[in-house]
CSV table of C-alpha atoms in Angstrom, one decimal:
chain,number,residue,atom,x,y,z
A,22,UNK,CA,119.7,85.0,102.2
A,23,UNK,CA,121.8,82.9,104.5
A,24,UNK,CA,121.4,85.1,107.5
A,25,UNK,CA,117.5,84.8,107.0
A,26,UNK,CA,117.8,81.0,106.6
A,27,UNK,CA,120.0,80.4,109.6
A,28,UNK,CA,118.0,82.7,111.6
A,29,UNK,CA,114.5,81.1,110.5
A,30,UNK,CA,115.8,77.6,111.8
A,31,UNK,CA,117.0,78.8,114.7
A,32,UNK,CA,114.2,80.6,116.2
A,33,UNK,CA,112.0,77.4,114.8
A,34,UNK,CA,114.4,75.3,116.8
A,35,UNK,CA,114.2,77.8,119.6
A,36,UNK,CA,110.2,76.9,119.8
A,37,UNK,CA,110.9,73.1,119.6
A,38,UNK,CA,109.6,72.3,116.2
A,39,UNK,CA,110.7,69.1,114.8
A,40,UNK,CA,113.9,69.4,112.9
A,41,UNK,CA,112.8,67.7,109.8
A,42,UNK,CA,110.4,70.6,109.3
A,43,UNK,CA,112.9,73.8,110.3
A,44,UNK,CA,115.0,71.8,107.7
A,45,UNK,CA,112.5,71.8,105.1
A,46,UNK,CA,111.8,75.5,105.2
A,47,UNK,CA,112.4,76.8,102.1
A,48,UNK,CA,112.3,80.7,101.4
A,49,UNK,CA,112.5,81.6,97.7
A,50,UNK,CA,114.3,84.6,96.9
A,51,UNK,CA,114.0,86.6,94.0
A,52,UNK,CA,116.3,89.2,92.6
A,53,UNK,CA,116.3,89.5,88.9
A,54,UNK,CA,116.8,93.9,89.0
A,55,UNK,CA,115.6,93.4,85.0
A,56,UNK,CA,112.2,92.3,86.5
A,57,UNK,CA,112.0,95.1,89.3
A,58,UNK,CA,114.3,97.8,88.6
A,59,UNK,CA,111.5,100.6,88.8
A,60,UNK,CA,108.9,98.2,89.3
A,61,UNK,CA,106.0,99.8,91.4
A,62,UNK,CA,104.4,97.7,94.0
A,63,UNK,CA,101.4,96.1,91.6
A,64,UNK,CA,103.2,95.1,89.1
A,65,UNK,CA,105.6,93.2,91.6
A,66,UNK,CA,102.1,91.9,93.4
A,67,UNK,CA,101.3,90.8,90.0
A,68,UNK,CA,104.2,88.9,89.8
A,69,UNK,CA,104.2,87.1,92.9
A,70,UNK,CA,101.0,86.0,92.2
A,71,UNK,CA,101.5,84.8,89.0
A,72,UNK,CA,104.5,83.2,91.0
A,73,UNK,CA,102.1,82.4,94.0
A,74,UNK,CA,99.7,80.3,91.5
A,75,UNK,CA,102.5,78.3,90.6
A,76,UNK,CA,104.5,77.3,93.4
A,77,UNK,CA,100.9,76.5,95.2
A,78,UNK,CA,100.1,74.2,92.2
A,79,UNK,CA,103.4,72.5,93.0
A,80,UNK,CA,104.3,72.5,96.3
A,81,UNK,CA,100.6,71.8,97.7
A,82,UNK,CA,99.0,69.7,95.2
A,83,UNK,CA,96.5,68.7,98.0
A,84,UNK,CA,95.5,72.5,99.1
A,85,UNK,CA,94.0,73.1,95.4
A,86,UNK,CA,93.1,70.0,94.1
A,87,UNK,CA,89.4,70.4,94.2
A,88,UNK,CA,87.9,72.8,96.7
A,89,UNK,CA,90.4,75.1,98.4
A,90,UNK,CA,89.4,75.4,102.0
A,91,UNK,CA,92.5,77.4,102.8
A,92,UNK,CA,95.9,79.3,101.4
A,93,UNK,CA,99.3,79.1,103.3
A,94,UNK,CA,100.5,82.7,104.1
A,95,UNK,CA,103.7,81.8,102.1
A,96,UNK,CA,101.4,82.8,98.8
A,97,UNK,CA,99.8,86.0,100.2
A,98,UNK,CA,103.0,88.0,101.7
A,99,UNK,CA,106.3,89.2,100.1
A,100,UNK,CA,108.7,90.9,101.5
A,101,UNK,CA,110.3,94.2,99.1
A,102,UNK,CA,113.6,95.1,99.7
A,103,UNK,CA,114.5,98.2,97.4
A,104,UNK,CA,116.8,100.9,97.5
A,105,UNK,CA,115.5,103.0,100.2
A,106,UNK,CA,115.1,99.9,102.5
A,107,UNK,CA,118.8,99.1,101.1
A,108,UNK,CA,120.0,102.3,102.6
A,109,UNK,CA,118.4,101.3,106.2
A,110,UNK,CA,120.4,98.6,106.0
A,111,UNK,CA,124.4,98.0,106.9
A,112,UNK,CA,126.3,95.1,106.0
A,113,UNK,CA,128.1,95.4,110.1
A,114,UNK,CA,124.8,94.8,111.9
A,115,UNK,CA,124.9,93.7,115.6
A,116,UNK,CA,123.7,91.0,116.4
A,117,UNK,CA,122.1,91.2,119.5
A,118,UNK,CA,120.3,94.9,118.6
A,119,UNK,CA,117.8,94.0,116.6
A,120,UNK,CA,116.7,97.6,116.2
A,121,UNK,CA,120.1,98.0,114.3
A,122,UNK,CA,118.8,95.8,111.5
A,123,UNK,CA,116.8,98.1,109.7
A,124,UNK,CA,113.1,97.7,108.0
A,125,UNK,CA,111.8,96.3,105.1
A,126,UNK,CA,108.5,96.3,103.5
A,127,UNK,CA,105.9,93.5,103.8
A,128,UNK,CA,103.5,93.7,101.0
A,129,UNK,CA,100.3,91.6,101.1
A,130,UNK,CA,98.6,90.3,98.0
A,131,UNK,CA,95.5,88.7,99.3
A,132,UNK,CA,92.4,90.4,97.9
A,133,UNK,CA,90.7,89.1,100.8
A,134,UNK,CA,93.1,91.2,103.7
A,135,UNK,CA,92.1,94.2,102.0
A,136,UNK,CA,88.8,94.7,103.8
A,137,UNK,CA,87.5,97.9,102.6
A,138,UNK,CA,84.9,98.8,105.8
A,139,UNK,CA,88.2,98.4,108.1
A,140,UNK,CA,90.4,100.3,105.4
A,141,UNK,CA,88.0,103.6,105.8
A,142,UNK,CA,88.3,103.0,109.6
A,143,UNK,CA,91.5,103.4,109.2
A,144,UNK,CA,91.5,106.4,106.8
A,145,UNK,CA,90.1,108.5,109.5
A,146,UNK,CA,92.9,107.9,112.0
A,147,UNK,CA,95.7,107.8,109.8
A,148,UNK,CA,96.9,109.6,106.5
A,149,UNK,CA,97.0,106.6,103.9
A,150,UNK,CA,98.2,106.9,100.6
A,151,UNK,CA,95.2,106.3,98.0
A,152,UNK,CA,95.8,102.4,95.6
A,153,UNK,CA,98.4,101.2,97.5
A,154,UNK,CA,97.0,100.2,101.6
A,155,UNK,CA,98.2,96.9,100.6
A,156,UNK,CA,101.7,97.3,102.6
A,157,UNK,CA,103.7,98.4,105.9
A,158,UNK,CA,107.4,98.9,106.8
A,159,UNK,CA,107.8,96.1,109.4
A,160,UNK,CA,111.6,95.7,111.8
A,161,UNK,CA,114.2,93.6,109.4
A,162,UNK,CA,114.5,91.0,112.6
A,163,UNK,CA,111.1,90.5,112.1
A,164,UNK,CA,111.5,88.3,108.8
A,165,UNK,CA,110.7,84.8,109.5
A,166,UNK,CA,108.0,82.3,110.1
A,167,UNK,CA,107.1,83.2,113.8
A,168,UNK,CA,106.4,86.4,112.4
A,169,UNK,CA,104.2,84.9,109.7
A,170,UNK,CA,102.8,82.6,112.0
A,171,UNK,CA,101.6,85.6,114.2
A,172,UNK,CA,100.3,87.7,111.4
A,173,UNK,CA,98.4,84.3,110.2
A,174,UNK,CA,95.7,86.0,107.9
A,175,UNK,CA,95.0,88.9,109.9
A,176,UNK,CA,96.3,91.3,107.9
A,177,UNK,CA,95.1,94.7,110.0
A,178,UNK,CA,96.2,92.7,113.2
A,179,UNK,CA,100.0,94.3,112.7
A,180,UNK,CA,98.7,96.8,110.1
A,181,UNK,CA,100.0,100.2,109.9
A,182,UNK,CA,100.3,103.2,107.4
A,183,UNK,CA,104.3,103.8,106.5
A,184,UNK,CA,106.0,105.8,107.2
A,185,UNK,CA,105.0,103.6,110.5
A,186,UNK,CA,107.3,101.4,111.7
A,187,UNK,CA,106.0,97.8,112.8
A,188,UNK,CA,108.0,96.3,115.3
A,189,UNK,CA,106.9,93.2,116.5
């Protein structure tokens, strides 16, 4: 958690956004293995956007009071770490080879990125397991808000089928 903090600040310092908001980011983490231990991937999308609903309510009164004209990507992403992205991962990582990070998984739960037409294009070119489109293996360095920023709400922008690897 701290290395994705510290990281997340620094690369938002690196692009020159004010301090006061690199200092307000706020990731929430979430690792309660009697919720998830064995969960599959809808029932922890069903969780985060039970979550989702929530922590929009709360921490953007503004966005859904009335009509919602948009949703921050913090609601419609999650990032999954379980135990075969665990085994990627060491605890001695360098640094500066961000290859040696690992992956995780970045699972989207906005109905809306799951655009069906583009979905069967995609079925044609690549081998996609049936129910569950809704996610890719992306680089572990990858984790932060210039990634979300570049992702924005274009989902199929970065999309592809694991076992691909995103690197970005």
């Amino acid at each position: 958690q701290k290395l994705i903090n510290d990281r997340s600040r620094k690369s938002m310092a690196e692009r020159e956004f004010p301090p006061e908001v690199a200092n307000s980011l706020e990731w929430t983490f979430v690792s309660d293995q009697s919720l998830f231990d064995g969960a599959s991937r809808d029932q922890l999308r069903q969780h985060f956007r039970v979550w989702a609903t929530e922590a929009e309510k709360s921490e953007q009164p503004r966005a859904v009071d009335g009509e919602k004209r948009w949703t921050a990507l913090r609601y419609m992403y999650f990032i999954q770490v379980d135990e075969e992205v665990l085994q990627t991962t060491t605890v001695d990582v360098d640094p500066y080879d961000s290859l040696d990070w690992g992956w995780v998984n970045l699972v989207c739960c906005s109905d809306e990125d799951f655009d069906l037409e583009r979905m069967e294009m995609d079925r044609e070119h690549v081998e996609v397991e049936d129910g569950d489109e809704g996610w890719m293996q992306i680089a572990a360095h990858m984790v932060g808000p210039c990634f979300y920023d570049a992702i924005g709400a274009e989902w199929y922008t970065f999309y592809t089928p694991p076992p691909g690897l995103v690197y970005y």
